[in-house]
PDB file of C-alpha atoms in Angstrom:
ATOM      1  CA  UNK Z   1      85.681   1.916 -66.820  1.00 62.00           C
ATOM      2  CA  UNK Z   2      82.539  -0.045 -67.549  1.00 80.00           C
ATOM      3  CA  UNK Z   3      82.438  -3.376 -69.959  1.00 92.00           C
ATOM      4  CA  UNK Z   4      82.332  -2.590 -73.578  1.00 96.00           C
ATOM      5  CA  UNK Z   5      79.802  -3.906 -76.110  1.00 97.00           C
ATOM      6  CA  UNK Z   6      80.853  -6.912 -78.292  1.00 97.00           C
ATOM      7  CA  UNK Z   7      82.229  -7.160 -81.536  1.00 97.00           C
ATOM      8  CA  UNK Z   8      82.437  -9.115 -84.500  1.00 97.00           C
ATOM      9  CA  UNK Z   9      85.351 -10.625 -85.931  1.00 98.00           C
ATOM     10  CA  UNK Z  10      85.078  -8.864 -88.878  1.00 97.00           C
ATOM     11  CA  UNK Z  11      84.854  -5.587 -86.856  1.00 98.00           C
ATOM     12  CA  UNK Z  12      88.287  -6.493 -85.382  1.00 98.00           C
ATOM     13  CA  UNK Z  13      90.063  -6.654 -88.661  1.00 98.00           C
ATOM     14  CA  UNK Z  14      88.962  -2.907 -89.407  1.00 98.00           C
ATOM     15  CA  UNK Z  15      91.217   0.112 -89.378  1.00 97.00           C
ATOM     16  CA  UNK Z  16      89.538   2.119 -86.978  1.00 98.00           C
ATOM     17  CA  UNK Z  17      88.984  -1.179 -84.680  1.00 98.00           C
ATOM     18  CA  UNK Z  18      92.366   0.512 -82.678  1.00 98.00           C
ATOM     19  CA  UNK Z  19      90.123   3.464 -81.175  1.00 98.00           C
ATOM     20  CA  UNK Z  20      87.015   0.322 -79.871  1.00 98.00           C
ATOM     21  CA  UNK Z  21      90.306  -1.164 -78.414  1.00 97.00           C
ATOM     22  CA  UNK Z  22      91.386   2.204 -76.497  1.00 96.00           C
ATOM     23  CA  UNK Z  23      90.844   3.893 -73.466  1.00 96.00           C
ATOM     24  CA  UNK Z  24      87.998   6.404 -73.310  1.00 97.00           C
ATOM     25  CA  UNK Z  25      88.857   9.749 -72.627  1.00 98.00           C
ATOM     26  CA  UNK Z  26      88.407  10.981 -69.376  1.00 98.00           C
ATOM     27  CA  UNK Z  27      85.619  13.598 -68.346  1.00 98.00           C
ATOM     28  CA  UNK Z  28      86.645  16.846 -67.142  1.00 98.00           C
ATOM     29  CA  UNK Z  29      86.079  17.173 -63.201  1.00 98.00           C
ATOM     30  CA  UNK Z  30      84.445  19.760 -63.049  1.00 98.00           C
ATOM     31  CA  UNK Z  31      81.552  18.233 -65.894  1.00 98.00           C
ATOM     32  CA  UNK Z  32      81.629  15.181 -63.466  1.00 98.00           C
ATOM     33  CA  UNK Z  33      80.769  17.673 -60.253  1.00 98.00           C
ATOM     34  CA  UNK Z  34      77.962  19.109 -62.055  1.00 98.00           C
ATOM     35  CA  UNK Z  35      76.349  15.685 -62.458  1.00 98.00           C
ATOM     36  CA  UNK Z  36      76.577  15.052 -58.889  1.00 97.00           C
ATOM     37  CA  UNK Z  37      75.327  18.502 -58.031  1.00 97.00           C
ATOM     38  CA  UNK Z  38      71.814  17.914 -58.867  1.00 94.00           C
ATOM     39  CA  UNK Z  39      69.401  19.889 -61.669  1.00 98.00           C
ATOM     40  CA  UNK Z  40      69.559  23.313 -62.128  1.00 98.00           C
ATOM     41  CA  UNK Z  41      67.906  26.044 -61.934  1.00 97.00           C
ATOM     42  CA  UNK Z  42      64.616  25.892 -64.081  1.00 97.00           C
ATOM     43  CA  UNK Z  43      65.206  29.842 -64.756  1.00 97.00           C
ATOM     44  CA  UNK Z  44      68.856  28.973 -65.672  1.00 97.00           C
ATOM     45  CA  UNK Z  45      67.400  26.235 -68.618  1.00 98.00           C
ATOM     46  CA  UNK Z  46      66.081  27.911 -72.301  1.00 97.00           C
ATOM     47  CA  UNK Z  47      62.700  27.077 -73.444  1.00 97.00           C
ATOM     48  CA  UNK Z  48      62.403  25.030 -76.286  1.00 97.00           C
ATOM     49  CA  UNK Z  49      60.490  27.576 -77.813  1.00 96.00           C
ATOM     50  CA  UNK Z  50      63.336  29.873 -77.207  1.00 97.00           C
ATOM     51  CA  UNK Z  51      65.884  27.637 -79.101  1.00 97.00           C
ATOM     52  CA  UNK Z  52      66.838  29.995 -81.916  1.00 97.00           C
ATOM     53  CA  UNK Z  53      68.962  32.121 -79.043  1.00 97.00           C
ATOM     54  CA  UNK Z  54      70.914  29.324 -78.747  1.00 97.00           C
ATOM     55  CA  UNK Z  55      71.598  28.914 -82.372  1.00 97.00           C
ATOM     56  CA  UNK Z  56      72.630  32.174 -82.696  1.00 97.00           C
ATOM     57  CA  UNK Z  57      74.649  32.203 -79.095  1.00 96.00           C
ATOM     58  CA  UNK Z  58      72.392  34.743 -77.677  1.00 96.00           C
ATOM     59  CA  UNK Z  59      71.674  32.155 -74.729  1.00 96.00           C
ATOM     60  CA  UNK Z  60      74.945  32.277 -73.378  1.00 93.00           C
ATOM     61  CA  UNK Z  61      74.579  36.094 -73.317  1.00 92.00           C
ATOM     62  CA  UNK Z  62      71.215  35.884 -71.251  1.00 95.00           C
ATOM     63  CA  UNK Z  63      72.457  33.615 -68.174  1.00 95.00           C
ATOM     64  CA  UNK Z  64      70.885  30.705 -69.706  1.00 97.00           C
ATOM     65  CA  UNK Z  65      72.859  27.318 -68.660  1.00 98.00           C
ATOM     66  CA  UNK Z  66      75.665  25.810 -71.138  1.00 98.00           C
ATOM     67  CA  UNK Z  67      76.528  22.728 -68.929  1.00 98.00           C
ATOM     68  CA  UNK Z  68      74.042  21.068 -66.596  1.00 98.00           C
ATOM     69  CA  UNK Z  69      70.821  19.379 -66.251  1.00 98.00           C
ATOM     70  CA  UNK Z  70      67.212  19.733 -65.270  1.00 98.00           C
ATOM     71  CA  UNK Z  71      63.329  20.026 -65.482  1.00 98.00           C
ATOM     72  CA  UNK Z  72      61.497  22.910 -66.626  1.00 98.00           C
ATOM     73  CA  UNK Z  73      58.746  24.608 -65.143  1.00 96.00           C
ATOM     74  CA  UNK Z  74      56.358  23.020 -67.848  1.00 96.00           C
ATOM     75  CA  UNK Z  75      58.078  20.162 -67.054  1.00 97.00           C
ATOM     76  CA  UNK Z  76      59.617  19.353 -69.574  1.00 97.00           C
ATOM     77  CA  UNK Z  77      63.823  18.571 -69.131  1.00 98.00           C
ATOM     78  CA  UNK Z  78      66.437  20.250 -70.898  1.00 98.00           C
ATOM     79  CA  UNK Z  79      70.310  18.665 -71.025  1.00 98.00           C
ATOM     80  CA  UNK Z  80      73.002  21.371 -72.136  1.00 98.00           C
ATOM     81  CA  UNK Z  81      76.429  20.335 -72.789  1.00 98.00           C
ATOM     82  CA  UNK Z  82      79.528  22.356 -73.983  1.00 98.00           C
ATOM     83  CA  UNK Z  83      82.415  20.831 -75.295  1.00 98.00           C
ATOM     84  CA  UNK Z  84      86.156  22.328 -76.122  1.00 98.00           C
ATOM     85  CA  UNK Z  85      87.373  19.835 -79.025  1.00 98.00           C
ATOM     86  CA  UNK Z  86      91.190  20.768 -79.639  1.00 98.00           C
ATOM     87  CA  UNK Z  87      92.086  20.082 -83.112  1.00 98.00           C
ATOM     88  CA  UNK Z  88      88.917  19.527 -84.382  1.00 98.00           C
ATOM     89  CA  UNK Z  89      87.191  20.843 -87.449  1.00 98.00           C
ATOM     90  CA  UNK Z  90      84.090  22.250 -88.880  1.00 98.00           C
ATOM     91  CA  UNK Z  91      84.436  19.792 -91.876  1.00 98.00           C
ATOM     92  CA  UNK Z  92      85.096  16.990 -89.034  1.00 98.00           C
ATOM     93  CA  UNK Z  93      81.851  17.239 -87.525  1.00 98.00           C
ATOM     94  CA  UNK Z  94      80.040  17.330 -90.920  1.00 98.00           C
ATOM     95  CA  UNK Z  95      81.694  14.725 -92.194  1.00 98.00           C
ATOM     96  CA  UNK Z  96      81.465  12.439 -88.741  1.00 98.00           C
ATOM     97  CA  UNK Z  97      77.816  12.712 -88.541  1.00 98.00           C
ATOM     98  CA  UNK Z  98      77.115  11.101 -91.492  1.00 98.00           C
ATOM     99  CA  UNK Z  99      79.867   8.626 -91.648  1.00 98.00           C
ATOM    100  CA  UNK Z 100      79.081   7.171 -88.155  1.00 98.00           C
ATOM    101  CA  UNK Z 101      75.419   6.162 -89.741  1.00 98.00           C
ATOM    102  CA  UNK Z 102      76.810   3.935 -92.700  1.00 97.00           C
ATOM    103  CA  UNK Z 103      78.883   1.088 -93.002  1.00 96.00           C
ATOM    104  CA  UNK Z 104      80.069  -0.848 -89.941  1.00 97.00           C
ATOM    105  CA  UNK Z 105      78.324  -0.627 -86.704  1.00 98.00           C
ATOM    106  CA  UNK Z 106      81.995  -0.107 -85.370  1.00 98.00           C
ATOM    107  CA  UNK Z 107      81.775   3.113 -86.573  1.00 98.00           C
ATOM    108  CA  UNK Z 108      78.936   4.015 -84.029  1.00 98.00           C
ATOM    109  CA  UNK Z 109      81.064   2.032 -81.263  1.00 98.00           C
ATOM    110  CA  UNK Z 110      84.152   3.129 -81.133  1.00 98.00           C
ATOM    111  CA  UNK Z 111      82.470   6.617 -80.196  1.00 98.00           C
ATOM    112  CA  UNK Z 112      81.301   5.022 -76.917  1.00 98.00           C
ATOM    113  CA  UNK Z 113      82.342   0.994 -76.307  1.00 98.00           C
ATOM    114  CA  UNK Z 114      80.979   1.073 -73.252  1.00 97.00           C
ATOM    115  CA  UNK Z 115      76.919   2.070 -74.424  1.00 96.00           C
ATOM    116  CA  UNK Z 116      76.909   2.407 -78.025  1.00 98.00           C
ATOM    117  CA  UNK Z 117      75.559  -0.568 -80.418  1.00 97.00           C
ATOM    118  CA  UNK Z 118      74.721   0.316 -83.643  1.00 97.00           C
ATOM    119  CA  UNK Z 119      73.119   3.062 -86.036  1.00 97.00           C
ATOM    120  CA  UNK Z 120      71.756   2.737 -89.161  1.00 97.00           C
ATOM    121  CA  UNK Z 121      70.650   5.412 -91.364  1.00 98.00           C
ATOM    122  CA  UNK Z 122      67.974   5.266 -93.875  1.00 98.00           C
ATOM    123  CA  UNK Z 123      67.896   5.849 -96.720  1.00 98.00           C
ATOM    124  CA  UNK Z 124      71.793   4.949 -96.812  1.00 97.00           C
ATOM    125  CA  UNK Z 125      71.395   5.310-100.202  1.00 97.00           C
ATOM    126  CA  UNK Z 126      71.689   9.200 -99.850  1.00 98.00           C
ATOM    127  CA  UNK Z 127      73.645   9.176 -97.169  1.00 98.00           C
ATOM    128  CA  UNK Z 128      76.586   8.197 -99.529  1.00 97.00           C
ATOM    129  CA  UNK Z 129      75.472  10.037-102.738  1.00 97.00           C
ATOM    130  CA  UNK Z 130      78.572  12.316-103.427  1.00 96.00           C
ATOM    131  CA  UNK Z 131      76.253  14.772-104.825  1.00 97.00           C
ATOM    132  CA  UNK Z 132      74.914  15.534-101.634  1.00 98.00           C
ATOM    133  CA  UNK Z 133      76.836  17.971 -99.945  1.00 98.00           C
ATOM    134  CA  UNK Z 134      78.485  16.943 -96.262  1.00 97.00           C
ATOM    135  CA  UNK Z 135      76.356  19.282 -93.983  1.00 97.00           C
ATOM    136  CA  UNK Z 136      73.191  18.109 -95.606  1.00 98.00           C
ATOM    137  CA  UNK Z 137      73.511  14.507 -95.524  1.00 98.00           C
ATOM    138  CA  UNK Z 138      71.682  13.964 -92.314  1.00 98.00           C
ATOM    139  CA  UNK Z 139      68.571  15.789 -93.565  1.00 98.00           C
ATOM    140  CA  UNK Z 140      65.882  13.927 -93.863  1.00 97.00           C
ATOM    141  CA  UNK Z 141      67.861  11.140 -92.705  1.00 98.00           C
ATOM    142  CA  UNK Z 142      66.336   8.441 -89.508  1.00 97.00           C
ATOM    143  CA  UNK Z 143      69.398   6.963 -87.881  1.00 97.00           C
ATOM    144  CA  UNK Z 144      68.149   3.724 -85.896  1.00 97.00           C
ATOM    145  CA  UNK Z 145      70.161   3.370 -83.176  1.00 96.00           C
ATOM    146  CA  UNK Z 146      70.727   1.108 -79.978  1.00 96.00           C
ATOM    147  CA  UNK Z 147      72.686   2.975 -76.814  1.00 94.00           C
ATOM    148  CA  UNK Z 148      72.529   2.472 -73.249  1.00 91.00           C
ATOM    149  CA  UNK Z 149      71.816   6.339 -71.498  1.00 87.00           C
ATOM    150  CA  UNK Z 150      71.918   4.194 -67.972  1.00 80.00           C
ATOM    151  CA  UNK Z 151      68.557   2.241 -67.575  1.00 79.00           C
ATOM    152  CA  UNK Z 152      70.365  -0.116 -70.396  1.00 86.00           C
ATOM    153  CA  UNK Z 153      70.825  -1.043 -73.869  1.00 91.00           C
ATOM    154  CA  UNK Z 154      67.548   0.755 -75.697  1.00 91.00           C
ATOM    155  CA  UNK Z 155      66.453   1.203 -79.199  1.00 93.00           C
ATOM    156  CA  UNK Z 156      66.166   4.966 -80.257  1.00 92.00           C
ATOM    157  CA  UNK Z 157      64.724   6.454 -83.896  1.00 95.00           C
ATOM    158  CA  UNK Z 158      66.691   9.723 -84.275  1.00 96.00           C
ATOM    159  CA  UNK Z 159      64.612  11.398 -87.169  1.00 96.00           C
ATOM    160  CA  UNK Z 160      67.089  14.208 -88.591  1.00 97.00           C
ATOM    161  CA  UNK Z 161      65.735  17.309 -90.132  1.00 97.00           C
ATOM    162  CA  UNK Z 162      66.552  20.321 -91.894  1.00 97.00           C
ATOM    163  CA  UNK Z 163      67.231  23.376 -89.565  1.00 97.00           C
ATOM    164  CA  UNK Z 164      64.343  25.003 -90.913  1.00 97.00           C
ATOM    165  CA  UNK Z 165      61.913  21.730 -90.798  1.00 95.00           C
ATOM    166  CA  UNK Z 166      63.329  22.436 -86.454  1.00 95.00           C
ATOM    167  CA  UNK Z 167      62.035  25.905 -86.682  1.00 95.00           C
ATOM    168  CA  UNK Z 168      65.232  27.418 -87.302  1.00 97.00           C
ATOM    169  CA  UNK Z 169      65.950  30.330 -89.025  1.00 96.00           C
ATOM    170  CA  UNK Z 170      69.063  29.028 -90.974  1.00 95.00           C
ATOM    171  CA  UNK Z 171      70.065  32.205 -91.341  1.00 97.00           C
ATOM    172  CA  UNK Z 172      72.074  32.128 -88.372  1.00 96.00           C
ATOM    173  CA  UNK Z 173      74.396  28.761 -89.357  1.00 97.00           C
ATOM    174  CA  UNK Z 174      77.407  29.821 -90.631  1.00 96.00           C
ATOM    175  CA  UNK Z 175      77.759  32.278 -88.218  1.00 96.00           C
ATOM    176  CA  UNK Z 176      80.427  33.103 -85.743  1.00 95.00           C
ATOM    177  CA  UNK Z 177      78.561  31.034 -83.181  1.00 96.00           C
ATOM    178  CA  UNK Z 178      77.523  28.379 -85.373  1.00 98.00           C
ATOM    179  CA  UNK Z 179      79.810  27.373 -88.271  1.00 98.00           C
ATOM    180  CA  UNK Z 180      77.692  23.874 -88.824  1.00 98.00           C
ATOM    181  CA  UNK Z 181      75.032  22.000 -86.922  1.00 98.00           C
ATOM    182  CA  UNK Z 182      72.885  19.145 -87.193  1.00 98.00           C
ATOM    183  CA  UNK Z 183      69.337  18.685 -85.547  1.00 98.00           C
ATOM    184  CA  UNK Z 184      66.953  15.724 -84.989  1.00 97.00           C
ATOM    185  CA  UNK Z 185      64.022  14.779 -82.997  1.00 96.00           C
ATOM    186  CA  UNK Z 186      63.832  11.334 -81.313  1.00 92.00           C
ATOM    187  CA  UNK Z 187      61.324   8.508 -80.972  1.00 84.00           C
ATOM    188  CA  UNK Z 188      61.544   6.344 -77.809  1.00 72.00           C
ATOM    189  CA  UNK Z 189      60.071   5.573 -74.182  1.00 68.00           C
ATOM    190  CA  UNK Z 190      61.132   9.381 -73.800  1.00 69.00           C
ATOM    191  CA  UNK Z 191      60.814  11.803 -76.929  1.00 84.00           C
ATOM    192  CA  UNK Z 192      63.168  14.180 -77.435  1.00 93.00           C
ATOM    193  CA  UNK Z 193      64.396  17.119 -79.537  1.00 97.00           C
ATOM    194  CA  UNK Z 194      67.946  17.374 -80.087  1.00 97.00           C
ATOM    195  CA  UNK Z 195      70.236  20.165 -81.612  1.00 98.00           C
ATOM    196  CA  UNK Z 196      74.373  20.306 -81.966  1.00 98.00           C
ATOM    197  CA  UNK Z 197      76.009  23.124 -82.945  1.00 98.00           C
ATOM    198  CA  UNK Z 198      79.768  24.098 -83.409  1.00 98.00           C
ATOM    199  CA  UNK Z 199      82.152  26.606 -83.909  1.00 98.00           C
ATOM    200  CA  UNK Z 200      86.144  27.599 -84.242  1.00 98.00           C
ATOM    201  CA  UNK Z 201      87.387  27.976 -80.551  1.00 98.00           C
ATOM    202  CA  UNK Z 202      90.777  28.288 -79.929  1.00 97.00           C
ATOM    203  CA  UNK Z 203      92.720  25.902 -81.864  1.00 98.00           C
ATOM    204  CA  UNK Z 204      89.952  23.878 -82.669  1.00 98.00           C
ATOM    205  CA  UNK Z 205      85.917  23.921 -82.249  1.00 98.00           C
ATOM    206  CA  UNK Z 206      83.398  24.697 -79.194  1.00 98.00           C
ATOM    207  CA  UNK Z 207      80.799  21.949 -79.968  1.00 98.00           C
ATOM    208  CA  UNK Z 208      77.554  22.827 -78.173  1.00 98.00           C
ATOM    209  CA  UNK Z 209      74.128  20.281 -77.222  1.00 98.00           C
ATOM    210  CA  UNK Z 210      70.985  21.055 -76.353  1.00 98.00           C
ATOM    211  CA  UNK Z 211      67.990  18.575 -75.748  1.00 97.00           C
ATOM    212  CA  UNK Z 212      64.913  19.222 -74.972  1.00 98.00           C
ATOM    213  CA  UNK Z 213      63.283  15.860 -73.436  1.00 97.00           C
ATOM    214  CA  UNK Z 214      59.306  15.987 -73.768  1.00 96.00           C
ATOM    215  CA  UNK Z 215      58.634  17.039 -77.264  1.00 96.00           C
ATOM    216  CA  UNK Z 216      57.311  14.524 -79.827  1.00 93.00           C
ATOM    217  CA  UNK Z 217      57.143  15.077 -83.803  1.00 93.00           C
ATOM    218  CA  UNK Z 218      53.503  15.321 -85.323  1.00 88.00           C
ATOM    219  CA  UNK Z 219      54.780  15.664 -89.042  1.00 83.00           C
ATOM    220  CA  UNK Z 220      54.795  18.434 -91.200  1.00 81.00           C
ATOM    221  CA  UNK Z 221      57.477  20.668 -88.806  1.00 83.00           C
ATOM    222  CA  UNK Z 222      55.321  20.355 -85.974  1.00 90.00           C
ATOM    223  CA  UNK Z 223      56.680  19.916 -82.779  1.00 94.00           C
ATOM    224  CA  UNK Z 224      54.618  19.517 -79.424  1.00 93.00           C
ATOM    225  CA  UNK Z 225      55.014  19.004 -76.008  1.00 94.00           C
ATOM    226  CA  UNK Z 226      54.197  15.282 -75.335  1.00 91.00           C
ATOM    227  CA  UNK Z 227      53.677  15.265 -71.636  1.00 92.00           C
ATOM    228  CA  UNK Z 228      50.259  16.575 -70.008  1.00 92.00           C
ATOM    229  CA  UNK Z 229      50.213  19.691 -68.405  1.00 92.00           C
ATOM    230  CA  UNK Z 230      50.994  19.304 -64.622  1.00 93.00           C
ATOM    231  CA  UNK Z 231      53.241  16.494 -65.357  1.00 95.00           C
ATOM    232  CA  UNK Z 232      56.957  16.386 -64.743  1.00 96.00           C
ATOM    233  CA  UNK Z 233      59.920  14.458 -66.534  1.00 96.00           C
ATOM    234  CA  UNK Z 234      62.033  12.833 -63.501  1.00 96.00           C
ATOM    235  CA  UNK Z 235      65.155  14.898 -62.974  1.00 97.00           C
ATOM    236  CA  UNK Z 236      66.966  11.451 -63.156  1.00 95.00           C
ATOM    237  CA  UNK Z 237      65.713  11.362 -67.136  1.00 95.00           C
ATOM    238  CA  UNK Z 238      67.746  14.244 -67.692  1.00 96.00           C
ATOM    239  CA  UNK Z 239      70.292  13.550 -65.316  1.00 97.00           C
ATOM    240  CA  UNK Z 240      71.310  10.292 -67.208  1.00 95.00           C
ATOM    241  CA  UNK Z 241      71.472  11.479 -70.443  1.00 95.00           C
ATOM    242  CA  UNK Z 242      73.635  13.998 -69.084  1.00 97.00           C
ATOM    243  CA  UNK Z 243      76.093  12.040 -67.968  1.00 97.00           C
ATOM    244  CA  UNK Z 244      75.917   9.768 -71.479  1.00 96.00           C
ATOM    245  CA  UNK Z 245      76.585  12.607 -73.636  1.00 97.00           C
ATOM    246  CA  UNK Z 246      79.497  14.028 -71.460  1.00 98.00           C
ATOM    247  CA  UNK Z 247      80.725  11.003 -71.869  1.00 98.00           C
ATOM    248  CA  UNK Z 248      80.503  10.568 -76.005  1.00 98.00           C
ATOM    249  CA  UNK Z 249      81.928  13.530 -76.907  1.00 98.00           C
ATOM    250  CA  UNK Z 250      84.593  13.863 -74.392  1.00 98.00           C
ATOM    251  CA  UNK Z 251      85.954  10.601 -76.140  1.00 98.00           C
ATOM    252  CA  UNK Z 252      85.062  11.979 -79.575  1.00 98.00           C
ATOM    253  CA  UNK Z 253      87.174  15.180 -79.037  1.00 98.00           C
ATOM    254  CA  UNK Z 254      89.623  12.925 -78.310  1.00 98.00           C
ATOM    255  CA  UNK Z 255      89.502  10.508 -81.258  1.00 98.00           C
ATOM    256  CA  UNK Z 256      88.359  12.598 -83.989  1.00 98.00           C
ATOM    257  CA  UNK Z 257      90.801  14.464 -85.113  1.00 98.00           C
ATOM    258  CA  UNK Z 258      93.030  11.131 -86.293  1.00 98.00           C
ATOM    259  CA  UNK Z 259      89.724   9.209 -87.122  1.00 98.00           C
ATOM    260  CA  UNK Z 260      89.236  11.832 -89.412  1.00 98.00           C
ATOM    261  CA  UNK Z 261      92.537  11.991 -91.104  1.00 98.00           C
ATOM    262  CA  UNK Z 262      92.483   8.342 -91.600  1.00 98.00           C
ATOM    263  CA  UNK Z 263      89.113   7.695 -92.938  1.00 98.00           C
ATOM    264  CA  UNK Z 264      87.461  10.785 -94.261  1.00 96.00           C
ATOM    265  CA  UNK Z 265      87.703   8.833 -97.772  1.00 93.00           C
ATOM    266  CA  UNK Z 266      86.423   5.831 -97.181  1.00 90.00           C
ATOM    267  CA  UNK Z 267      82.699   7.041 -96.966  1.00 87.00           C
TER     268      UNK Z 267
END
């Protein structure tokens, strides 16, 4: 285990301050022996401009990879990530986005101790409106954020969207392979586009990543590649972010499902 961030005094006397305190949940194995295995395939990784067969689970059907790392042919990386969250929710997840954004920064560290800081979302002010409904109150929504992906503590602007403002067709949420999602794209020394998506699995939900490191937001739902052709992302860019979100969602499978029942109305 590595050192955790610091916290306040007044973060200590919160209710949730008992999952900061905890353990983090361990990664599976075998997640841990495909970081050490090196990138994949870059005929195994989708295309961002392929993206909607992931949404609609079409990727999985075509070979592409669900857990690894690497850099595409146009060099731009890719990280995929599956995760099994027993006794999770759909509602969870819409509600946990959000929540995490407002309020304390504990809320943002207890998901990872060990790298996470603080996020802030703006505007908060419609983050908490209770007319907006729980899957839509990232939309729209920058979350400001400090984590530490491996190089060390670095300051990130996630800029969340609509689906559609992604290029989604948002026809395919609600879905049987995607109940809920949430989508952003990221400012920072390395631009990224992020998606999660999730689904009932089992006795709980299949929660799904995909980033696509590389692609930079020019306004107006346009998304381009930001590196010049004949340029390639380091597979060690990809490689640590891999590792940092096997990491935060391993423990958040493991913490949600209490978090949730103990907080969900204290928004």
């Amino acid at each position: 285990m590595g050192k955790k961030v610091g916290v306040s005094q007044e973060e200590m006397k919160l209710s949730y301050y008992k999952y900061f305190e905890q353990d983090l949940a361990p990664i599976p194995e075998e997640k841990l022996a495909i970081l050490a295995g090196g990138p994949a395939d870059p005929k195994t990784l989708i295309p961002f401009a392929k993206r909607q067969l992931f949404l609609e689970g079409k990727d999985e059907a075509e070979g592409y990879c669900q857990i690894g790392f690497g850099v595409l042919e146009d060099g731009t990386a890719e990280v995929a990530n599956t995760t099994y969250m027993p006794g999770v929710t759909s509602e969870m997840l819409d509600w946990w986005f959000p929540w995490h954004s407002v309020g304390s920064d504990l809320r943002y560290k207890i998901w990872d101790p060990e790298d996470h800081y603080f996020a802030t979302a703006y505007p908060a002010s419609y983050v908490v409106d209770p007319n907006v409904p729980m899957n839509e109150k990232t939309w729209g929504v920058d979350h400001y954020i400090m984590e530490d992906v491996g190089p060390g503590p670095e300051f990130l602007k996630l800029m969340f969207k609509k689906p559609s403002d992604m290029g989604y067709d948002m026809s395919a949420i609600g879905t049987e392979k995607c109940a809920s999602m949430v989508c952003a794209i990221g400012e920072s020394s390395v631009a990224a586009a992020m998606t999660h998506k999730w689904y009932p699995y089992k006795d709980g939900v299949m929660f799904c990543s995909r980033f696509w490191i590389g692609y930079v937001w020019k306004g107006e739902g346009v998304i381009e590649k930001a590196i010049p052709d004949g340029v390639k992302i380091p597979p060690f860019v990809p490689q640590g972010l891999f590792a940092h979100n096997i990491k935060e969602f391993t423990n958040l499978a493991a913490i949600l499902p209490s978090l949730y029942a103990e907080e969900k109305d204290t928004f």
